[in-house]
Tab-separated table of C-alpha atoms and ligand atoms in Angstrom:
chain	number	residue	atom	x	y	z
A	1	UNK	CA	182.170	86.474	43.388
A	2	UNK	CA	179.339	88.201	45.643
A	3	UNK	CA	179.959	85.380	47.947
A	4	UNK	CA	183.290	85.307	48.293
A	5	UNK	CA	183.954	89.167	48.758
A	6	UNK	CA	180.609	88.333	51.203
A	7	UNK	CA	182.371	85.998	53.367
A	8	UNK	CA	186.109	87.547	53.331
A	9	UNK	CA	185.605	91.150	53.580
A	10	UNK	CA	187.362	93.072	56.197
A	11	UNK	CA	188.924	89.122	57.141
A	12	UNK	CA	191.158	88.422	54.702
A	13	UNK	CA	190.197	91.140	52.070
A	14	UNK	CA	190.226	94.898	52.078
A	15	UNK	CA	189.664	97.311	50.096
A	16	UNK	CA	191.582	100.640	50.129
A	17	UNK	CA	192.368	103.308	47.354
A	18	UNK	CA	196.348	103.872	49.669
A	19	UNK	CA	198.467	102.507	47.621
A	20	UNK	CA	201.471	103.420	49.344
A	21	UNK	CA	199.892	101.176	52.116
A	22	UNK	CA	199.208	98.554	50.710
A	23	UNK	CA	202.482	98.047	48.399
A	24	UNK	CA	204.330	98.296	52.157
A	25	UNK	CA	201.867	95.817	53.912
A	26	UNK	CA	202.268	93.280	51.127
A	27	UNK	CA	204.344	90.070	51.034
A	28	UNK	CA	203.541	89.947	46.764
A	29	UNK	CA	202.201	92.729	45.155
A	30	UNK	CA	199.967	91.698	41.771
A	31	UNK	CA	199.745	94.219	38.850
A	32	UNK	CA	196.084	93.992	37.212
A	33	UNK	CA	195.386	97.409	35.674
A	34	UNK	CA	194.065	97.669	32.272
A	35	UNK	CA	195.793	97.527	28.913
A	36	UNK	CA	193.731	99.472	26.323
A	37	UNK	CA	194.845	98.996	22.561
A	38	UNK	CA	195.468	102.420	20.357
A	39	UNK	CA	194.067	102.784	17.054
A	40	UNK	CA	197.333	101.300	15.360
A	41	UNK	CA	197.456	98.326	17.587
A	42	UNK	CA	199.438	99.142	19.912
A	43	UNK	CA	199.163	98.531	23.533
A	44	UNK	CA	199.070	101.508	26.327
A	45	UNK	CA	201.346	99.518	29.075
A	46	UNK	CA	200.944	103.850	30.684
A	47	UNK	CA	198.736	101.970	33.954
A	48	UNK	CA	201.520	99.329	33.823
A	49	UNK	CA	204.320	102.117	34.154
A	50	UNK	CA	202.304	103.948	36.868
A	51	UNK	CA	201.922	101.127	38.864
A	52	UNK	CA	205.242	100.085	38.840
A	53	UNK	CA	206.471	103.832	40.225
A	54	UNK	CA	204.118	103.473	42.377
A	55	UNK	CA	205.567	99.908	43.571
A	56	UNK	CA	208.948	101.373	43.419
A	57	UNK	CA	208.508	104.479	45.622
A	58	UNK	CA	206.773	102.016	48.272
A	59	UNK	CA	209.317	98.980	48.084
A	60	UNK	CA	210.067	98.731	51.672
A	61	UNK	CA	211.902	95.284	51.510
A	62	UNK	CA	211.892	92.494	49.624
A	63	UNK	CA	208.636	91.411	47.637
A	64	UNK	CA	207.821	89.670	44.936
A	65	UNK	CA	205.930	91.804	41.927
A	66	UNK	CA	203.439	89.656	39.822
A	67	UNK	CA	202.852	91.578	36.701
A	68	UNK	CA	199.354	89.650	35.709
A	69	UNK	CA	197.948	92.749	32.619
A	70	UNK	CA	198.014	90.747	29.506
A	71	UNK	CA	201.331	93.017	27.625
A	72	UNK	CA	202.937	92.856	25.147
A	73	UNK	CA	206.531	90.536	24.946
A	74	UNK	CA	209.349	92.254	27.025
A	75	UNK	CA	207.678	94.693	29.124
A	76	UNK	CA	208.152	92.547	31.901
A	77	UNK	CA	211.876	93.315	31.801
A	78	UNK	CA	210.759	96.655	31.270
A	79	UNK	CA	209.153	97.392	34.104
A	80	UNK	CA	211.874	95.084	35.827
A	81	UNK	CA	214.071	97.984	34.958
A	82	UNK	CA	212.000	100.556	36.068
A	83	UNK	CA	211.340	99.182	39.722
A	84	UNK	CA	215.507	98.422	39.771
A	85	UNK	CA	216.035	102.056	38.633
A	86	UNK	CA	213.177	103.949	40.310
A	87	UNK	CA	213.181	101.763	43.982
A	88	UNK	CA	215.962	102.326	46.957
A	89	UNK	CA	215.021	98.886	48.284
A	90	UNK	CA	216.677	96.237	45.270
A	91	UNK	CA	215.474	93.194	46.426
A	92	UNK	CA	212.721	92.097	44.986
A	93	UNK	CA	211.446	89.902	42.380
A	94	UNK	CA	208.920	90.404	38.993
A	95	UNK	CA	207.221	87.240	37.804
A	96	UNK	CA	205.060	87.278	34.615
A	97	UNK	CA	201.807	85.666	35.413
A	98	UNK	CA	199.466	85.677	32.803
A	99	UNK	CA	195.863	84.882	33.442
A	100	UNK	CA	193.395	82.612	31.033
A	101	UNK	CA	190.013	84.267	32.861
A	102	UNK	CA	186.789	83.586	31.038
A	103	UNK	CA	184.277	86.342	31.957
A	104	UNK	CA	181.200	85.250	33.290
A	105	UNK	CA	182.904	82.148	34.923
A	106	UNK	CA	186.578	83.937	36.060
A	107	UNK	CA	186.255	82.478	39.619
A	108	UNK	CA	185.911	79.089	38.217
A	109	UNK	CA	188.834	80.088	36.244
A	110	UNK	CA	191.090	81.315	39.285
A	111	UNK	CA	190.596	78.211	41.327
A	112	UNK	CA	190.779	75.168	38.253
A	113	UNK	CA	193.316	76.361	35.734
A	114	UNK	CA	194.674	73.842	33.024
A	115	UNK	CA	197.805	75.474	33.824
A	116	UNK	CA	199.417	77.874	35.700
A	117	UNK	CA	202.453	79.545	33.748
A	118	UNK	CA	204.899	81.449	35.661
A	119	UNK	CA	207.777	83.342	34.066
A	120	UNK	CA	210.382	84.940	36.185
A	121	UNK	CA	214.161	85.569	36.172
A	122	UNK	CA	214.843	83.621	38.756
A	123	UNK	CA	213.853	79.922	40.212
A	124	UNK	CA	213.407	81.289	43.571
A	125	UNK	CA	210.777	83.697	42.754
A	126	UNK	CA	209.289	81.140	40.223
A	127	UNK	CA	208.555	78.356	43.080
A	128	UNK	CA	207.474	80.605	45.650
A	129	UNK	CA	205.107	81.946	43.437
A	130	UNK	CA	203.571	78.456	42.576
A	131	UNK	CA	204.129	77.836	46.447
A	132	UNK	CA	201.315	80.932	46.284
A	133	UNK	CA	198.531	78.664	43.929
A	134	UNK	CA	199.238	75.973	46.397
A	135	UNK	CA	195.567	75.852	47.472
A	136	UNK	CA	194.408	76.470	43.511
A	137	UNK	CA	194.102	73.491	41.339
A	138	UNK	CA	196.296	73.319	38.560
A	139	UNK	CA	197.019	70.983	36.006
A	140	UNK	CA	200.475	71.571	35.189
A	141	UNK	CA	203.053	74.174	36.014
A	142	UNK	CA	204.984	75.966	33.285
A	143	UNK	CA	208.129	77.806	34.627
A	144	UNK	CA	209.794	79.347	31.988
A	145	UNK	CA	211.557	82.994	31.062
A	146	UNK	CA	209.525	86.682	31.109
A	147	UNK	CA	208.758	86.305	27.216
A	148	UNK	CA	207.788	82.802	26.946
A	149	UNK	CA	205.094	83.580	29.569
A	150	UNK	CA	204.224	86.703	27.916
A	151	UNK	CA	203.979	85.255	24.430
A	152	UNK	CA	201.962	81.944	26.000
A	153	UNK	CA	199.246	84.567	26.806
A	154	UNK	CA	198.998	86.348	23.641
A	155	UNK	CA	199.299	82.822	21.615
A	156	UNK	CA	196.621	81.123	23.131
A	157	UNK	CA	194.062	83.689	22.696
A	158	UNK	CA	195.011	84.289	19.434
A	159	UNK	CA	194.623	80.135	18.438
A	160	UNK	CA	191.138	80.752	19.983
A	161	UNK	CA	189.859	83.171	17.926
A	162	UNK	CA	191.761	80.965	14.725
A	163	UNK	CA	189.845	78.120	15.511
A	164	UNK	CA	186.472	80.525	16.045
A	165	UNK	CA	187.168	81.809	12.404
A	166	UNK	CA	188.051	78.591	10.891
A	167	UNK	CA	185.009	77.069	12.113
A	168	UNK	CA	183.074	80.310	10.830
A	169	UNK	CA	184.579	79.665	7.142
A	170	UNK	CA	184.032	75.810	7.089
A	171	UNK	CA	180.130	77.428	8.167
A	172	UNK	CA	179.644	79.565	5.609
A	173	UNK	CA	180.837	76.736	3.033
A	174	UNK	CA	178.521	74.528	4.968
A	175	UNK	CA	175.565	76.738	3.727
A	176	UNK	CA	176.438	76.221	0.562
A	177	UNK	CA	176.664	72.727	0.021
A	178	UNK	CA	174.184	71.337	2.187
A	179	UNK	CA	176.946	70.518	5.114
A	180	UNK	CA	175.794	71.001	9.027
A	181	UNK	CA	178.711	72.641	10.352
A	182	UNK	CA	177.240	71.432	14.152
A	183	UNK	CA	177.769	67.798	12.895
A	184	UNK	CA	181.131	68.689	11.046
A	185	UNK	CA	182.237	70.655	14.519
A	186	UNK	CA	181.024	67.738	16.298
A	187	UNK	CA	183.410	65.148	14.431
A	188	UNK	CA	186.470	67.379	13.779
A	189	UNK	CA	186.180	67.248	17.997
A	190	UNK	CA	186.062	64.130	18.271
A	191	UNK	CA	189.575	64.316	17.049
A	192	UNK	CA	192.035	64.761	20.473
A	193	UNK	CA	194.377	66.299	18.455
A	194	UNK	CA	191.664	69.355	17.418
A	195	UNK	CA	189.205	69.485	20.473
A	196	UNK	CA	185.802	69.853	20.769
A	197	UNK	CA	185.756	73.328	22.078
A	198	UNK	CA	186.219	76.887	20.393
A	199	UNK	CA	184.063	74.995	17.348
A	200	UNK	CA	181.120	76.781	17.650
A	201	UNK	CA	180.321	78.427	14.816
A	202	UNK	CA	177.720	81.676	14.837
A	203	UNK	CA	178.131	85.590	14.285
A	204	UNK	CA	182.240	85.891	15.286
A	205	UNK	CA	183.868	86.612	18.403
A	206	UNK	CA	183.535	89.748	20.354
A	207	UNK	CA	184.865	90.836	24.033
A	208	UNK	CA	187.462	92.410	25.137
A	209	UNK	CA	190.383	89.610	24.815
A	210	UNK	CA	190.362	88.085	21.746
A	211	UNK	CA	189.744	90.959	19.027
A	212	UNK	CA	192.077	93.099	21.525
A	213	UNK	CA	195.099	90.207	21.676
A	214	UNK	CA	194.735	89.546	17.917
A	215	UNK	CA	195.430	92.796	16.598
A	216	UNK	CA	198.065	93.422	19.248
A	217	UNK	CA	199.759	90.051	18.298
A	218	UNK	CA	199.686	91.124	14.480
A	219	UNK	CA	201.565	94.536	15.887
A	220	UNK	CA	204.129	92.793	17.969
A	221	UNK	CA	204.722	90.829	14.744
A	222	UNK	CA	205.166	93.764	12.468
A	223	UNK	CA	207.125	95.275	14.665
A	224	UNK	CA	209.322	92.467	14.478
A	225	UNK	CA	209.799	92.344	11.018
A	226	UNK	CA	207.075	89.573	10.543
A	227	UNK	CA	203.819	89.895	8.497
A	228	UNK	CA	201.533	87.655	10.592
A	229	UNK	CA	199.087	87.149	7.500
A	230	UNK	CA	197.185	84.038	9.189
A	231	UNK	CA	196.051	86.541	12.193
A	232	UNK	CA	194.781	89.226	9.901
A	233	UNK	CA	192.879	86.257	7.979
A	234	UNK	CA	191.177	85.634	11.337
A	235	UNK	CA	190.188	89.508	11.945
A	236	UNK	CA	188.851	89.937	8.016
A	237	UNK	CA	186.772	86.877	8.741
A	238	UNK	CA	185.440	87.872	11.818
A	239	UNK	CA	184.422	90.699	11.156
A	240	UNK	CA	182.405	89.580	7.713
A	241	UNK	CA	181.050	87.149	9.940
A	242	UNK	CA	178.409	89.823	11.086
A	243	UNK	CA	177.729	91.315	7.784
A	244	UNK	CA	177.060	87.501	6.697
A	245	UNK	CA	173.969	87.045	9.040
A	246	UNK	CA	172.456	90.210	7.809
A	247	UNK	CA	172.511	88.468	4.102
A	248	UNK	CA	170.581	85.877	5.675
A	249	UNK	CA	167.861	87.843	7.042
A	250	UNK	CA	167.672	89.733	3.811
A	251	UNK	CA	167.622	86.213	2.109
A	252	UNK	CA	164.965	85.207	4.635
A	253	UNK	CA	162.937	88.000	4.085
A	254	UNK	CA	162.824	88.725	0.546
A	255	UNK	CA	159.145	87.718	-0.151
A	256	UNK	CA	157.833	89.517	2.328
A	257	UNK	CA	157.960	93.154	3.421
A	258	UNK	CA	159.558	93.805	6.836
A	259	UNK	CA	159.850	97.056	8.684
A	260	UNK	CA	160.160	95.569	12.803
A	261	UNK	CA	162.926	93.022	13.581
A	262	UNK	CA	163.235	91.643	17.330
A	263	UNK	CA	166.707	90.865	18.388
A	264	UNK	CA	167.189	88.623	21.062
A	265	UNK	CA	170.628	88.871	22.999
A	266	UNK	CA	173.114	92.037	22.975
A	267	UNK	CA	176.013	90.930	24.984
A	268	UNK	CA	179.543	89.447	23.271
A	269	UNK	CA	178.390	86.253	25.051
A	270	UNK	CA	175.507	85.331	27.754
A	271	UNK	CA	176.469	85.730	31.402
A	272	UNK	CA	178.007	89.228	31.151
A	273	UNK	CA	176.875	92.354	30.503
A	274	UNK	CA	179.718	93.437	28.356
A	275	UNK	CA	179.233	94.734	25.091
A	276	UNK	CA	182.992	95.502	24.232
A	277	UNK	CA	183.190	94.203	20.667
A	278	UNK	CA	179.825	93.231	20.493
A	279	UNK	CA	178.871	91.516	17.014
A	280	UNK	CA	175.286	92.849	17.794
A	281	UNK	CA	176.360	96.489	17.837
A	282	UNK	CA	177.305	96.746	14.397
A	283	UNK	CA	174.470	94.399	13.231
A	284	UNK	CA	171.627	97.028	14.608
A	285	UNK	CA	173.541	99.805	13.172
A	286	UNK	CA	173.656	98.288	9.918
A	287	UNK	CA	169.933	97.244	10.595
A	288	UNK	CA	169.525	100.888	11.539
A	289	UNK	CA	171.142	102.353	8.410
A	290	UNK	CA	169.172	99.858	6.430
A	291	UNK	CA	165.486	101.491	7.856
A	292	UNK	CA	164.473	98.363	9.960
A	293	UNK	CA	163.003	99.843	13.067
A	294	UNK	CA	164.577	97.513	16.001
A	295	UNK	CA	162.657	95.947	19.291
A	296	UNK	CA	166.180	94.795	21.434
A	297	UNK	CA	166.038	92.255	24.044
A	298	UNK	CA	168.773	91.332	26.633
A	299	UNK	CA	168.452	90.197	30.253
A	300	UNK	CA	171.306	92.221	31.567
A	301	UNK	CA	173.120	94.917	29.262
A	302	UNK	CA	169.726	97.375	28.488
A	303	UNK	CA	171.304	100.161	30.223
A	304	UNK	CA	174.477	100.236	28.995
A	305	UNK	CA	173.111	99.131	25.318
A	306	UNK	CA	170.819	101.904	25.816
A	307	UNK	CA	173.479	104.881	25.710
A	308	UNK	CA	175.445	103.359	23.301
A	309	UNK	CA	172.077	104.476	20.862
A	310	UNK	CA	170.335	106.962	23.099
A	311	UNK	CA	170.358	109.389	19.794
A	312	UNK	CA	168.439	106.675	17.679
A	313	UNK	CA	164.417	107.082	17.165
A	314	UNK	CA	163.823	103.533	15.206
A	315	UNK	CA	165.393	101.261	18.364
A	316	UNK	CA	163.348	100.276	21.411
A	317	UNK	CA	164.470	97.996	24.535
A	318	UNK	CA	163.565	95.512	26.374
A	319	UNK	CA	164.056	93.068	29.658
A	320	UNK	CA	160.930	90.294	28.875
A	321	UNK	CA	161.554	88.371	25.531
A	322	UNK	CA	157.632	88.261	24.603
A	323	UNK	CA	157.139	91.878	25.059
A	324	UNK	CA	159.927	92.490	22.700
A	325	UNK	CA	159.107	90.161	19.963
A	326	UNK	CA	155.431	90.758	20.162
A	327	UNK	CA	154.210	92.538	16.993
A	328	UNK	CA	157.791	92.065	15.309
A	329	UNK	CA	158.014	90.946	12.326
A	330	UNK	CA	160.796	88.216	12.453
A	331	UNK	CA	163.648	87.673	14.649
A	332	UNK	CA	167.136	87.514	15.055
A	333	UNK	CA	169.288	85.783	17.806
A	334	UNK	CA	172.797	86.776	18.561
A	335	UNK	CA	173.372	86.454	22.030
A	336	UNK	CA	172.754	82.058	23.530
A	337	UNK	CA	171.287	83.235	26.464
A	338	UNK	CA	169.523	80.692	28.492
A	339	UNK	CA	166.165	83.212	28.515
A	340	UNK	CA	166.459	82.365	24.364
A	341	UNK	CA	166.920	78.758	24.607
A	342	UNK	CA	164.022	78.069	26.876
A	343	UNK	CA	161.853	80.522	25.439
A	344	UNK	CA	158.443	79.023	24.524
A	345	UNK	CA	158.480	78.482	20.935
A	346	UNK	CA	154.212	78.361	20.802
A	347	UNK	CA	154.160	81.891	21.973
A	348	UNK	CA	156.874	83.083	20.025
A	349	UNK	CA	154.843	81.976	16.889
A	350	UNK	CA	151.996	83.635	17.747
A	351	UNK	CA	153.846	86.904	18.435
A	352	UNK	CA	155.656	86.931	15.484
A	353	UNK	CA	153.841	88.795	12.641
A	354	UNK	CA	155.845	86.084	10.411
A	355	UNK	CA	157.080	83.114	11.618
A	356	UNK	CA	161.087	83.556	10.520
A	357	UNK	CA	164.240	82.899	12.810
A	358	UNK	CA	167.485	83.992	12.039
A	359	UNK	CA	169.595	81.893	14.580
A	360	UNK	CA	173.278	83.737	14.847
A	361	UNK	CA	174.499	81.364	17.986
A	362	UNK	CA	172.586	78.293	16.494
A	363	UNK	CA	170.590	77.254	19.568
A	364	UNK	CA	167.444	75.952	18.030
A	365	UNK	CA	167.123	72.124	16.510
A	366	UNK	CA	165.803	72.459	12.817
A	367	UNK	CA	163.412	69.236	12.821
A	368	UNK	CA	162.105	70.867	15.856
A	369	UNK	CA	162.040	74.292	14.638
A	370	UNK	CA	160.374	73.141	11.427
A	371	UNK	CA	157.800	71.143	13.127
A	372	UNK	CA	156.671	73.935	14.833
A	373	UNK	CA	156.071	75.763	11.613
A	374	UNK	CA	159.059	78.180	12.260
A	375	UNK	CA	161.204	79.183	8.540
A	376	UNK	CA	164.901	78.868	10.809
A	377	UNK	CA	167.855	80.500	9.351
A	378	UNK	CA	171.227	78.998	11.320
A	379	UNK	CA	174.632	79.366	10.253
A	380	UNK	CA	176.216	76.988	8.420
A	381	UNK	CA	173.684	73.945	8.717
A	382	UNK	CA	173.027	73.838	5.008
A	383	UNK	CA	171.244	76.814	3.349
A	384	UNK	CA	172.691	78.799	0.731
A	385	UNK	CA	172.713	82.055	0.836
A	386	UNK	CA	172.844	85.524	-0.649
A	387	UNK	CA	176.473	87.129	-2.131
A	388	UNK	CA	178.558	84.166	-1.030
B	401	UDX	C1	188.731	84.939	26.467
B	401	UDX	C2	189.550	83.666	26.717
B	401	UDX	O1	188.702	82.523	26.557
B	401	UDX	C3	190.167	83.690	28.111
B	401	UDX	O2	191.000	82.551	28.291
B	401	UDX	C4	191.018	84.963	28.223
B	401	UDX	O3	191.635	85.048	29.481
B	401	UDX	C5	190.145	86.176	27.960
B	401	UDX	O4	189.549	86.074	26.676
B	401	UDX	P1	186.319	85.851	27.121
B	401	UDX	O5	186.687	87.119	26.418
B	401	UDX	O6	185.630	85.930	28.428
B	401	UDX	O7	187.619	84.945	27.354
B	401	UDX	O8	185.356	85.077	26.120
B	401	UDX	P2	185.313	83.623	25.443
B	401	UDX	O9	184.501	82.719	26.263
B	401	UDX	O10	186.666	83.177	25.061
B	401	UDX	O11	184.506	83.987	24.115
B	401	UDX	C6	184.980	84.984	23.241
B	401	UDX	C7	184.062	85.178	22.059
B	401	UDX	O12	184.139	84.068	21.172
B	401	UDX	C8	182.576	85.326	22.391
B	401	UDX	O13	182.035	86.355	21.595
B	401	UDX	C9	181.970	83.981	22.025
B	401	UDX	O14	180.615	84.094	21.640
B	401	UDX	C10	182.849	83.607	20.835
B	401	UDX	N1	182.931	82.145	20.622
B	401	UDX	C11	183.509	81.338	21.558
B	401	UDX	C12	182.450	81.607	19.424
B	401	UDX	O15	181.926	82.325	18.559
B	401	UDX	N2	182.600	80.263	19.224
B	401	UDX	C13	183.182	79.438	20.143
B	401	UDX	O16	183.285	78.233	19.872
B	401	UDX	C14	183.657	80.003	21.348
């Protein structure tokens, strides 16, 4: 991203906070704001709205409007209506253009998409949009209405974070009858008609997407008169997914007496700092609550991780793995951080005041991790454990 902004800036791309300007300079005008979720599930489309008065006060011939926020099924007619009520200028076009970004790898994203979908009220708008993505590469092209686009969206991250939570439940099933869900992952995949990816089993999904879509899918359900039981299976077993690894450290840990645990990796996932949704967050907390005093590692996230507890005594932080685990007692990884894969696994045994791993992202190879003289706790790869 640095390189691109690097290379373009003040070329092809500028930056201004006029948007009165820069609605009347454009050819298509994308909507990207935020869409926060209430409390009830709900989603605030308010920075939608805004933008599209905005839009409409500035429409100063005929444009096309990409509304790209993830929203919920038929506001793009909404705010359809809103520019055709609120606008003096009534050509112009909205297209609903969701996007499938990964962070951490959203460029790669943007330029190779498995598919661009493209819903709009019109075929007109619809090619000229995928006229647009001419120089992305795409797979396939979907053209199809406002609410098939939308619902696309809000379906496919919602079968991702199914297949997350299946893959946690065959796990924790796994552990109890000597099954390796890695192996069991590995030839469900195999399978074209499953797919490999989205199998990985560990401490359940975080970020700002999936948890967010879910819940906002089971709302746009219910407010349809349907009870979308399947999706609120998926939440309840996400979030026990978390409480599940702390049984395993108390399991791990029962014949010994441990006051310092190292945790290696904050983040929802490595190559991001975000800690929206975090599994780690309530893990330390219940760690916290539990008396454990906490040495935290992560190679990008310490400051923000650090106000997020600034009023707790019993949690320290750190950027250098061995500094943090040095002195600990055990250690827990929940973040698959690179740093934590290559860490060097002599060191970390003499650091460690006992020589116990509890692996939430399941990076480690048990021969390997056994030869070493390590006591490795993964998920699901065969060891029973506590209140299951
Ligand atoms: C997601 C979607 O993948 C993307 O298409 C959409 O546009 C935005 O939401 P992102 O939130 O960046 O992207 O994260 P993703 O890579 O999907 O991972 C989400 C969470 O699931 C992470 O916490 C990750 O650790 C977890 N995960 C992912 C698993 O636990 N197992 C897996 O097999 C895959």
């Amino acid at each position: 991203m640095d390189r691109l902004i690097k290379k373009n800036l003040n070329k092809r791309l500028h930056f201004t906070t006029n948007i009165d300007l820069s609605v009347q300079k454009a050819d298509v005008v994308f909507i990207t704001v935020g869409t926060p979720i209430r409390s009830n599930g709900d989603i605030d489309i308010g920075y939608v709205e805004s933008a599209a008065y905005k839009i409409a006060n500035n429409l100063n011939g005929y444009k096309i409007i990409v509304l790209k926020s993830t929203v919920p099924v038929g506001t793009a007619k909404h705010i359809y209506r809103i520019i055709q009520s609120k606008s003096r200028v009534t050509e112009f076009d909205l297209v609903s253009n969701p996007e499938f970004l990964r962070e951490g790898s959203a460029v790669h994203d943007c330029l190779y998409m498995d598919r661009l979908v493209i819903g709009a009220s019109n075929k007109i708008a619809s090619r000229r949009l995928e006229q647009l993505y001419q120089s992305f590469y795409f797979k396939e092209v979907i053209h199809t209405n406002f609410e098939t686009a939308e619902m696309i969206k809000y379906a496919s991250n919602t079968f991702l974070a199914t297949k997350i939570s299946f893959i946690n439940g065959i796990a924790r099933i796994c552990d109890q009858v000597g099954a390796d869900v890695e192996m069991v992952a590995k030839g469900m995949g195999l399978d074209d008609r499953i797919g490999k990816k989205f199998l990985k089993a560990g401490i359940g999904f975080g970020g700002s997407c999936l948890p967010k879509d879910t819940k906002a899918l089971i709302r746009i359900a219910e407010t349809n008169g349907y009870d979308f039981s399947l999706l609120k299976a998926v939440i309840k077993t996400n979030l026990e997914q978390y409480k599940y690894i702390i049984e395993k450290l108390l399991l791990a840990t029962r014949e010994i007496e441990v006051k310092t645990i190292g945790i290696l990796g904050l983040t929802f996932k490595p190559n991001t700092n975000d800690l929206r949704n975090a599994p780690s967050i309530p893990i330390i907390k219940k760690l916290l609550k539990l008396g454990f005093v906490i040495k935290a590692y992560d190679p990008v996230s310490i400051k923000e991780v650090k106000r997020k507890f600034s009023h707790e005594s019993n949690i320290s932080f750190f950027c250098d793995i061995y500094k943090t685990i040095d002195k600990c007692d055990v250690c827990m990884i929940l973040t698959e951080w690179d740093e934590i894969r290559r860490i060097d696994l002599k060191r970390m045994l003499q650091l460690l005041n006992y020589p116990i791993i509890v692996d939430g992202r399941n990076i480690f190879d048990i021969n390997k991790m056994e030869s070493f003289g390590f006591s490795y706790y993964p998920i699901g790869r065969g060891q029973p454990t506590l209140g299951m």
